[in-house]
PDB file of C-alpha atoms in Angstrom:
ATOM      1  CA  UNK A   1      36.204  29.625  22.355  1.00 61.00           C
ATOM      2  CA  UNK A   2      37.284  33.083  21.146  1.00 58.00           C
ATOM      3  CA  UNK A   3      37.677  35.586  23.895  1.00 91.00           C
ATOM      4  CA  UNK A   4      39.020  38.721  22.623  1.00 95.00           C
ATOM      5  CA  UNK A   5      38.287  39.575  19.155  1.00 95.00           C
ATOM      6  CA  UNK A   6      39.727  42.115  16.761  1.00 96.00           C
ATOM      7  CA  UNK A   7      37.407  42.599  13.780  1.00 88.00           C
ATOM      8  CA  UNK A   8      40.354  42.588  10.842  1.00 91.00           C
ATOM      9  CA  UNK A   9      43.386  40.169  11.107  1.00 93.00           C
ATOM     10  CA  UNK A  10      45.368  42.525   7.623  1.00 95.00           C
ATOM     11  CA  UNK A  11      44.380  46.202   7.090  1.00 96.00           C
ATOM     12  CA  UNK A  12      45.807  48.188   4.351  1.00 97.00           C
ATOM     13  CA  UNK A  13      45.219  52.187   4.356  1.00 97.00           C
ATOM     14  CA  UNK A  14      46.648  55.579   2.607  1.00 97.00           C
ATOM     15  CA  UNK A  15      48.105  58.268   4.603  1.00 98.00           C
ATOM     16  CA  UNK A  16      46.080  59.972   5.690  1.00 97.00           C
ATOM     17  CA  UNK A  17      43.099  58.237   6.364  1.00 97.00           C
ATOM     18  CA  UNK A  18      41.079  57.835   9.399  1.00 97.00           C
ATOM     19  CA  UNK A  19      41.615  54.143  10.184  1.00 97.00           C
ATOM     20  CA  UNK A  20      39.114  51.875  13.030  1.00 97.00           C
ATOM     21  CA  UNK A  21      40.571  49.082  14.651  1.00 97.00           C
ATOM     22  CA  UNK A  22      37.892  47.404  16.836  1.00 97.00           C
ATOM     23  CA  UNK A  23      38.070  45.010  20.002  1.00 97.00           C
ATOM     24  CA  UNK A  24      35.380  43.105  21.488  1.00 97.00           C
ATOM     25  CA  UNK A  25      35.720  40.773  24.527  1.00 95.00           C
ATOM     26  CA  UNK A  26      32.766  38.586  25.839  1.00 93.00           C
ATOM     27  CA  UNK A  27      34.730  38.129  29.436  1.00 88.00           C
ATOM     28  CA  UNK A  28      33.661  41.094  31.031  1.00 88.00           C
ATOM     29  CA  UNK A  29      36.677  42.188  31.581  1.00 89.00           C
ATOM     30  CA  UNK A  30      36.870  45.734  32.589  1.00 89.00           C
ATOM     31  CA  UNK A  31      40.552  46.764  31.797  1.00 91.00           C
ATOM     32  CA  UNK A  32      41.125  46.862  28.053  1.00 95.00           C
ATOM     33  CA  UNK A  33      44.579  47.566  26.364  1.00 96.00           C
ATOM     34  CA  UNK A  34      45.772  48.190  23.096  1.00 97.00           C
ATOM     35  CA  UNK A  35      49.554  47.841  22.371  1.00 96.00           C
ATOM     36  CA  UNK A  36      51.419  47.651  19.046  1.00 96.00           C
ATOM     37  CA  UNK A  37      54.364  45.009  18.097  1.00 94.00           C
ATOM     38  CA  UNK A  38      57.313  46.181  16.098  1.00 93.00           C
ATOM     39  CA  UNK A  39      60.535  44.038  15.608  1.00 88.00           C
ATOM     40  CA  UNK A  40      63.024  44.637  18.066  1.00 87.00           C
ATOM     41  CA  UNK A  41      60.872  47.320  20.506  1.00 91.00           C
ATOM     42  CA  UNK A  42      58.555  44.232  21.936  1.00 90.00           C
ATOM     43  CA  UNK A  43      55.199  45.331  22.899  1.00 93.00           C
ATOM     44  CA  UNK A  44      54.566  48.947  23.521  1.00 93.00           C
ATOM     45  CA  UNK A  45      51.058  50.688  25.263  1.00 94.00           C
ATOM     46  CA  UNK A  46      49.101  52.704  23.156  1.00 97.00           C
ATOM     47  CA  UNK A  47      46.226  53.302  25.166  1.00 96.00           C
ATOM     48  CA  UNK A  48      44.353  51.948  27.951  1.00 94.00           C
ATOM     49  CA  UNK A  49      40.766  51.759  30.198  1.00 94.00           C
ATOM     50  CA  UNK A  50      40.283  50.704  33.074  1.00 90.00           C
ATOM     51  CA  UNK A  51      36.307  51.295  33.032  1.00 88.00           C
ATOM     52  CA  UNK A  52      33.324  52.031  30.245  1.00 90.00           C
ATOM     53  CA  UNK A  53      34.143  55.814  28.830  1.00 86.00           C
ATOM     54  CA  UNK A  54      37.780  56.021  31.077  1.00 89.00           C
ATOM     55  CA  UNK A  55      40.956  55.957  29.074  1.00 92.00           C
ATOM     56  CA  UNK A  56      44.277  56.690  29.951  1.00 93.00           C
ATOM     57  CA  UNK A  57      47.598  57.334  27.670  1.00 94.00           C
ATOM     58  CA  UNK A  58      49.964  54.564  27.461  1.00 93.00           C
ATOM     59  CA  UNK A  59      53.510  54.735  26.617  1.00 91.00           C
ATOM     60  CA  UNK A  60      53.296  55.899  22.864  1.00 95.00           C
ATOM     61  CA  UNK A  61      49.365  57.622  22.531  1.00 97.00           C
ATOM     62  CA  UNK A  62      50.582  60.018  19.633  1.00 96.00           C
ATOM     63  CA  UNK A  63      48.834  60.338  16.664  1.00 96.00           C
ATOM     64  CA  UNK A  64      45.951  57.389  18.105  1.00 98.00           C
ATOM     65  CA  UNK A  65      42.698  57.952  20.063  1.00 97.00           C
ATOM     66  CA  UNK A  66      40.514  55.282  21.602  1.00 97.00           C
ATOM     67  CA  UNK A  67      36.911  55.002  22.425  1.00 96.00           C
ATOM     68  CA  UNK A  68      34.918  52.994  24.871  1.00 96.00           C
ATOM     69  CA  UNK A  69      31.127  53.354  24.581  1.00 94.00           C
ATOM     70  CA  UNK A  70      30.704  50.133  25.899  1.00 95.00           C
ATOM     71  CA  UNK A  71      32.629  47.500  28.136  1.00 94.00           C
ATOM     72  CA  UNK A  72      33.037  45.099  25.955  1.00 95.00           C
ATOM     73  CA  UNK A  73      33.858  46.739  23.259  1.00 96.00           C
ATOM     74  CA  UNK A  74      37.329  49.047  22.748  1.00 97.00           C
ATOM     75  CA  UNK A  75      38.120  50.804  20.092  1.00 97.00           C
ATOM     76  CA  UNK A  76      41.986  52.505  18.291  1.00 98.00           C
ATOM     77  CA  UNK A  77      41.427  55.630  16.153  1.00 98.00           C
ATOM     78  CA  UNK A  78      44.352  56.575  13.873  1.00 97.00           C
ATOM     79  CA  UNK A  79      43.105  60.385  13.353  1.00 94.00           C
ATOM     80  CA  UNK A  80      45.700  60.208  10.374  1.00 97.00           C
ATOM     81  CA  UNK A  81      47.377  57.451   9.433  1.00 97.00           C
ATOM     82  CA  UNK A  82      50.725  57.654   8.995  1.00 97.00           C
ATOM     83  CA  UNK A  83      53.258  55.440   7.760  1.00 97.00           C
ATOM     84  CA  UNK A  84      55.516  55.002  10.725  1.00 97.00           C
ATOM     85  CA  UNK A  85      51.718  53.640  11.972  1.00 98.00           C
ATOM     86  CA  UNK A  86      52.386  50.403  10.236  1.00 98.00           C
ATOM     87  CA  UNK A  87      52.410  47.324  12.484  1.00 97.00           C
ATOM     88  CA  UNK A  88      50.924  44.422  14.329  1.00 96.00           C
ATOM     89  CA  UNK A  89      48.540  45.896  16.851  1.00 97.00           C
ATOM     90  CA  UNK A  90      47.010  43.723  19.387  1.00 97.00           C
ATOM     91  CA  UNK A  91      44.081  44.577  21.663  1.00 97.00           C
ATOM     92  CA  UNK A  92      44.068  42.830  25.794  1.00 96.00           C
ATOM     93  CA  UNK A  93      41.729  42.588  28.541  1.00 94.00           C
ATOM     94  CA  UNK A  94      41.863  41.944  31.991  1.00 88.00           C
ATOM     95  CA  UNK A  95      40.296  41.347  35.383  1.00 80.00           C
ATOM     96  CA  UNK A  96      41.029  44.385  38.130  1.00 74.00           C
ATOM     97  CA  UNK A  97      43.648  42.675  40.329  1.00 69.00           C
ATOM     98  CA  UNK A  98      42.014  40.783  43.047  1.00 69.00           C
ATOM     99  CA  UNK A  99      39.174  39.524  41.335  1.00 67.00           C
ATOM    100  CA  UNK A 100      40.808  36.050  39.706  1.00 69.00           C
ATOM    101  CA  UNK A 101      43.304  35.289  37.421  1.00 72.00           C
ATOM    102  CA  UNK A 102      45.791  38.002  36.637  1.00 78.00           C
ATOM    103  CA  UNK A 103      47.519  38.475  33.378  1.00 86.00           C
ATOM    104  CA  UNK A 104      46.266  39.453  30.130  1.00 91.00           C
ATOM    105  CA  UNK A 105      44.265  37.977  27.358  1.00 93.00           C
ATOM    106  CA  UNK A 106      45.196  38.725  23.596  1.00 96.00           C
ATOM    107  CA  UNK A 107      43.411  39.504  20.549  1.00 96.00           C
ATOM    108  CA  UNK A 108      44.679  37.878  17.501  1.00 95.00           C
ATOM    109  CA  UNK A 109      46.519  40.952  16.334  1.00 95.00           C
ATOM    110  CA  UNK A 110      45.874  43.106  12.852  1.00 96.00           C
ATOM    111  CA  UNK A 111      48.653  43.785  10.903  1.00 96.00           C
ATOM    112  CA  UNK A 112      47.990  47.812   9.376  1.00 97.00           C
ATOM    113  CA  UNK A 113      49.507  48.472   6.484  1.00 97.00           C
ATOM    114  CA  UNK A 114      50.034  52.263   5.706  1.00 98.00           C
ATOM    115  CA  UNK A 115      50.907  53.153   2.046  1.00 97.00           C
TER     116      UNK A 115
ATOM    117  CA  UNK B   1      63.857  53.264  31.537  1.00 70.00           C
ATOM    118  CA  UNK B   2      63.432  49.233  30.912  1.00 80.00           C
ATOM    119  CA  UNK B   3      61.766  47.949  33.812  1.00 90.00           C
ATOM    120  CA  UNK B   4      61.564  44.377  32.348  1.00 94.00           C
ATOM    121  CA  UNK B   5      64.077  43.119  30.342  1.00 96.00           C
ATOM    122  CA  UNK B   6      65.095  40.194  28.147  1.00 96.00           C
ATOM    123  CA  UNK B   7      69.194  40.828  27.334  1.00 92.00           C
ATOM    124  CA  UNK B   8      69.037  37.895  24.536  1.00 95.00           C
ATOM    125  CA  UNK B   9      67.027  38.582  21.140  1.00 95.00           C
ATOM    126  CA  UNK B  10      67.078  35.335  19.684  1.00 96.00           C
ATOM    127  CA  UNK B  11      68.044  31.698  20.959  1.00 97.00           C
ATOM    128  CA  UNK B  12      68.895  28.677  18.945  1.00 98.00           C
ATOM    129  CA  UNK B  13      68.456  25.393  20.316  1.00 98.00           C
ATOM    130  CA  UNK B  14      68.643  21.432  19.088  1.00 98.00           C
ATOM    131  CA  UNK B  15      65.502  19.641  19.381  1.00 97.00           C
ATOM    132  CA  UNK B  16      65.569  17.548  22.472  1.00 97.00           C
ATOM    133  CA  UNK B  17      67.343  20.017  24.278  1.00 98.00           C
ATOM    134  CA  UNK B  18      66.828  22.537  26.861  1.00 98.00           C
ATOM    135  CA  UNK B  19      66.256  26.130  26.387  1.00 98.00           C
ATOM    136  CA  UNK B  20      66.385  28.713  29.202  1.00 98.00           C
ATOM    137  CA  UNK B  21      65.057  31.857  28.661  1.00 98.00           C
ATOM    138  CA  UNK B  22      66.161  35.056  30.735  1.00 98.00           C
ATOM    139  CA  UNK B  23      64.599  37.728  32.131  1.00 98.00           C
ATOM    140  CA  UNK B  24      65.846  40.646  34.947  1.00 97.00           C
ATOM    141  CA  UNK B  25      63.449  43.179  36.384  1.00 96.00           C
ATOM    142  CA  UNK B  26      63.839  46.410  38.435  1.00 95.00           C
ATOM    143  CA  UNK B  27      61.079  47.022  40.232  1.00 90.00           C
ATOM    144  CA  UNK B  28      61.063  45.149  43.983  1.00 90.00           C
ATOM    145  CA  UNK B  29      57.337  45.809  43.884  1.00 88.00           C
ATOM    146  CA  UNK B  30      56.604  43.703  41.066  1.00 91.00           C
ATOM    147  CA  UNK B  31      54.420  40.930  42.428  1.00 89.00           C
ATOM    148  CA  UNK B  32      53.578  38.495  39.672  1.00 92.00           C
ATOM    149  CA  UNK B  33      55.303  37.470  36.888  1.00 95.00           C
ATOM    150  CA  UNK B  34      54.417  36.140  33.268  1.00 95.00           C
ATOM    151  CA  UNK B  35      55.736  34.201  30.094  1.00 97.00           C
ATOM    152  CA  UNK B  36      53.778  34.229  27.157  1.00 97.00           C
ATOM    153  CA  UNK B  37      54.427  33.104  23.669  1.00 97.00           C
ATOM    154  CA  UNK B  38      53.683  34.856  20.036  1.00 95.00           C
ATOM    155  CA  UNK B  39      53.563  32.903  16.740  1.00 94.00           C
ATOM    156  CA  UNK B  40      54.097  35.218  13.351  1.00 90.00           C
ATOM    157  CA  UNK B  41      50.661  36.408  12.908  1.00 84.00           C
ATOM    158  CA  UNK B  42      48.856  36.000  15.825  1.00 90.00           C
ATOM    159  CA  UNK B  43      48.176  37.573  19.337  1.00 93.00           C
ATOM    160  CA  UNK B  44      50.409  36.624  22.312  1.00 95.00           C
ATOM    161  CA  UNK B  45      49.207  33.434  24.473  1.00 94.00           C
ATOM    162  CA  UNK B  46      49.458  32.927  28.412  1.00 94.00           C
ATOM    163  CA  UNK B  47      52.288  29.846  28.943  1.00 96.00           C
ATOM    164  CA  UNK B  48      52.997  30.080  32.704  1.00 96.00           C
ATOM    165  CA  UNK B  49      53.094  32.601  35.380  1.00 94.00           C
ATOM    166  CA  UNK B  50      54.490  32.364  39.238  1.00 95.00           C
ATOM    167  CA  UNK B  51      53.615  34.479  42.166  1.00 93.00           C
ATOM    168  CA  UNK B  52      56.350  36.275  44.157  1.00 93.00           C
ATOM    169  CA  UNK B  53      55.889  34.201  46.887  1.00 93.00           C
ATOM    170  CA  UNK B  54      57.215  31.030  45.145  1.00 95.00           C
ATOM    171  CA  UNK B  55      60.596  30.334  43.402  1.00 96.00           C
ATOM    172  CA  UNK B  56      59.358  27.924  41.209  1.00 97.00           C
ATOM    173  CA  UNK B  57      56.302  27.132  39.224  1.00 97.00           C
ATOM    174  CA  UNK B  58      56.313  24.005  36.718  1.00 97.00           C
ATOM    175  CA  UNK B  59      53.707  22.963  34.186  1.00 95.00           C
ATOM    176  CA  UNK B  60      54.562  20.148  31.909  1.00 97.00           C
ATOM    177  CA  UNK B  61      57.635  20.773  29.992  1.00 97.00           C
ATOM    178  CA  UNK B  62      57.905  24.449  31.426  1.00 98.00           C
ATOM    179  CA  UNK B  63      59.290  25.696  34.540  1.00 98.00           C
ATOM    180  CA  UNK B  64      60.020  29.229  35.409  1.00 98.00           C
ATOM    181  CA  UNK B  65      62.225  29.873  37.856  1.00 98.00           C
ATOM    182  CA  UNK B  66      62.390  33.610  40.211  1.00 98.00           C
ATOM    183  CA  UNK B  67      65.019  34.599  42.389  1.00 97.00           C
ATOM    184  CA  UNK B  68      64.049  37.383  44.189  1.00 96.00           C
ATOM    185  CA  UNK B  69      67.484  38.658  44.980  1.00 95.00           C
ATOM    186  CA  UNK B  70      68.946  38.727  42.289  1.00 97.00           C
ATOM    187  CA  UNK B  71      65.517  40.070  40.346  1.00 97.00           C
ATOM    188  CA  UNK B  72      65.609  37.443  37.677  1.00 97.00           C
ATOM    189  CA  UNK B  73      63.273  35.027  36.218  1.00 97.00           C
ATOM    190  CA  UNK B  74      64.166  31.906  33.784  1.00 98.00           C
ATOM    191  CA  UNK B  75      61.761  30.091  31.497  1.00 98.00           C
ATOM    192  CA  UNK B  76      62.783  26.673  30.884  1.00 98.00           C
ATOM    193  CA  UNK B  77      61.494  24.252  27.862  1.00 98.00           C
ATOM    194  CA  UNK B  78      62.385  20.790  28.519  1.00 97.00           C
ATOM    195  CA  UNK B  79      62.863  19.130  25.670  1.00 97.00           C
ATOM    196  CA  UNK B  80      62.582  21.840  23.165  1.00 98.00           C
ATOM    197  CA  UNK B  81      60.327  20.812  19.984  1.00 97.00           C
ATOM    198  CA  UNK B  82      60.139  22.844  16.399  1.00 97.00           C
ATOM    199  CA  UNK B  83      56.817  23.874  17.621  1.00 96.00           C
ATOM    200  CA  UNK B  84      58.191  25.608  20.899  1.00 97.00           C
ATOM    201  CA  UNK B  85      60.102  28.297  17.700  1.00 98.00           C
ATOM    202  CA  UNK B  86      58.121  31.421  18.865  1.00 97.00           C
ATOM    203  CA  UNK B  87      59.082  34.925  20.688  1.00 96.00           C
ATOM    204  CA  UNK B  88      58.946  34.762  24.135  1.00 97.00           C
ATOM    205  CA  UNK B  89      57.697  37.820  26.601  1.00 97.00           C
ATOM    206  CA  UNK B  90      58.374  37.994  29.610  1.00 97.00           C
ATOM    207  CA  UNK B  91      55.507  40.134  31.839  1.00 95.00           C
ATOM    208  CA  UNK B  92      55.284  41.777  35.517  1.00 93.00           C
ATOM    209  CA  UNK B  93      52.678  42.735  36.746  1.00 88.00           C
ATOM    210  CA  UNK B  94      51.812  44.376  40.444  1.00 81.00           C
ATOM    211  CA  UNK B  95      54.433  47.510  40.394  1.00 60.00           C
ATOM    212  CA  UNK B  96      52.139  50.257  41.851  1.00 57.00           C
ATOM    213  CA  UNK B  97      50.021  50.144  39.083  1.00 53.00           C
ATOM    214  CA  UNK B  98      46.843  50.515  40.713  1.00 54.00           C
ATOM    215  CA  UNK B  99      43.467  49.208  39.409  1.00 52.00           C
ATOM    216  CA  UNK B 100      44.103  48.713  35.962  1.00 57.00           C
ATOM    217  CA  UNK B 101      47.273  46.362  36.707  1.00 74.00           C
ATOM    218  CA  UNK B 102      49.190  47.569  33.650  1.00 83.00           C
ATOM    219  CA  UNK B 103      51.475  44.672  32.512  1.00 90.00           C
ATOM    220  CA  UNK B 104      54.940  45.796  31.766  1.00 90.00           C
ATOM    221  CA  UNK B 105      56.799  43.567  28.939  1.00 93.00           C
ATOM    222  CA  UNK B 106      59.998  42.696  28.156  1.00 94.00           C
ATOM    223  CA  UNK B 107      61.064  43.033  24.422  1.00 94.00           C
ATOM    224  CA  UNK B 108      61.075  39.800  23.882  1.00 95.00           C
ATOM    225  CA  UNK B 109      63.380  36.724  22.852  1.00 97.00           C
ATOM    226  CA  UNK B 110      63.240  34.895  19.692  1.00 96.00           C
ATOM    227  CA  UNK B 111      63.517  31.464  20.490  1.00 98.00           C
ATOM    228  CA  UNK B 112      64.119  28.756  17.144  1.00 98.00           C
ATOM    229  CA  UNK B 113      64.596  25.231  17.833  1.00 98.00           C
ATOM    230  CA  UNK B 114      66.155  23.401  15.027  1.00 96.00           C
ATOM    231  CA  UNK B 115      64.946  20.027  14.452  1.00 93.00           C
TER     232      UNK B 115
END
């Protein structure tokens, strides 16, 4: 009964390297989010898309790219991974308000590790 | 600026007792409201949400309360169990976000219930 699935659940990377975190949902959803989780900030917006091939910047998009080829799929780039880049990142999807139940639905999170 | 926010980090409760979580928003156009609940290690999970329209919305040993006026929500856990020890977010949703209906999140409260 998994909905939203991100591909690693514990990722450990050197600086430097280009890093893939990939997001699949089987809802068809067509808003997809990807936020990371560090302790005491709560949950902060990367990146967003609202359709397949649309993105828009989030809160913190720095240093992080996304991709959406197709809608089910989402994916965060880290051009260069740095190690203020370490934390629990956690990809979402919803339904365009008006068309059922509002609110998001979470991945299971990877925790990056940047060394 | 916090649109959402959740004043208390962390909350201690006895088992059998009640915890309220607290949450005060900005925004009057914030529509729709959410609580959901993160375990170390894993992606966030829906608990219970409540439309603007209503001041109270109750599911099992949950209620969350809204008063409009004062733009403040409360989650309460009636009785609190070990298993309820998780970090609570509080969401809105429905501020002039258009399509996408971005979620914006508190920071969270750490909620331990001692047995």
């Amino acid at each position: 009964d998994v909905k939203v699935t991100q591909s690693s659940r514990y990722l450990v990377k050197r600086t430097g390297e280009k890093v893939f975190l990939e997001c699949v949902q089987d809802m068809d959803h067509e808003n997809m989010f990807w936020y990371r989780q560090d302790p005491g900030l709560g949950l902060r917006l990367i990146y967003f898309s609202y359709d397949v091939k649309m993105k828009e910047k989030g809160d913190i998009p720095e240093g992080y790219s996304v991709s959406r080829e197709k809608k089910e799929r989402f994916s965060l780039i880290l051009e260069s991974a740095s190690t203020n880049q370490t934390s629990m990142y956690l990809c979402a999807s919803s339904l365009p308000p008006g068309q059922g139940a509002r609110g998001y639905t979470f991945g299971s999170g990877t925790r990056l590790t940047v060394v | 600026d916090q649109q959402v926010k959740q004043n208390s980090p962390s909350l201690s409760v006895q088992e059998g007792r009640i915890s309220i979580l607290n949450c005060d928003y900005t925004n009057s156009m914030f529509d729709y409201f959410l609580w959901y609940k993160k375990y170390p290690a894993e992606g966030p999970t829906f608990l219970i949400s409540i439309s603007s329209i209503k001041d109270k919305n109750e599911d099992g040993r949950f209620t969350v309360f809204l008063n409009k006026s004062a733009k403040h929500l409360s989650l309460h856990i009636v009785p609190s169990q070990p298993g309820d020890s998780a970090v609570y977010f509080c969401a809105a949703g429905g501020g002039g976000q258009g399509g996408s209906e971005k979620l914006v999140f508190g920071k969270g409260t750490k909620l331990t219930v001692n047995p």
